[in-house]
Phi, psi and omega in degrees: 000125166309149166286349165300297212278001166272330177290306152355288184297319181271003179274343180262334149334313193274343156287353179299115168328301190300290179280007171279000149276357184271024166067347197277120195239121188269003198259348161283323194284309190304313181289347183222072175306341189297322176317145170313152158280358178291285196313324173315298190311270182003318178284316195293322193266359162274347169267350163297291178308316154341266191293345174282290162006286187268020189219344200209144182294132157300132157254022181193145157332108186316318193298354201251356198277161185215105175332293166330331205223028197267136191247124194248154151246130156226138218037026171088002161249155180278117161238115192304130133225148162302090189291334175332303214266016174286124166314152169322136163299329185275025180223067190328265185358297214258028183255316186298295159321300174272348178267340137342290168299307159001267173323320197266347156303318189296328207241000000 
């Protein structure tokens, strides 16, 4: 998969009803540095989890996905990532980067 078409995904993601409904406000997270790192987490794999849900076919059932183990298709291949080892999701460049290489190890 091209890297436009991964910028693609997350740009219209972030334009979305889903997340413009998932309560994730990043202008709270900017304002309030003080957050826990558990609330840190939490924002990331719930926008990992989002945005993979709505942008790219599950290769396994959501209830059965694991950070660690979550598995998406892309072209009809599976491909497993750790979202744990995942860059901040708000940090487009380097997220963008890696689930690019991700993907492209598998494919």
């Amino acid at each position: 998969m091209e890297l436009q078409t991964l910028e693609d995904k997350y740009n219209s993601f972030l334009n979305s009803k889903a997340y413009q409904q998932s309560g994730i406000n990043p202008q709270y997270f900017k304002r309030n540095a003080d957050l826990s790192r558990l609330a840190i987490i939490a924002d990331h794999m719930v926008c990992n989890i989002l945005f993979f849900k709505n942008y790219f076919q599950l290769a396994q059932p959501d209830h059965t996905q694991m950070a660690s183990n979550y598995v998406i298709l892309v072209n009809d291949i599976e491909v497993t990532l750790n979202i744990n080892k995942a860059p901040d999701f708000r940090d487009k460049d380097e997220y963008l980067k890696w689930l690019h290489s991700q993907i492209n190890i598998h494919g």
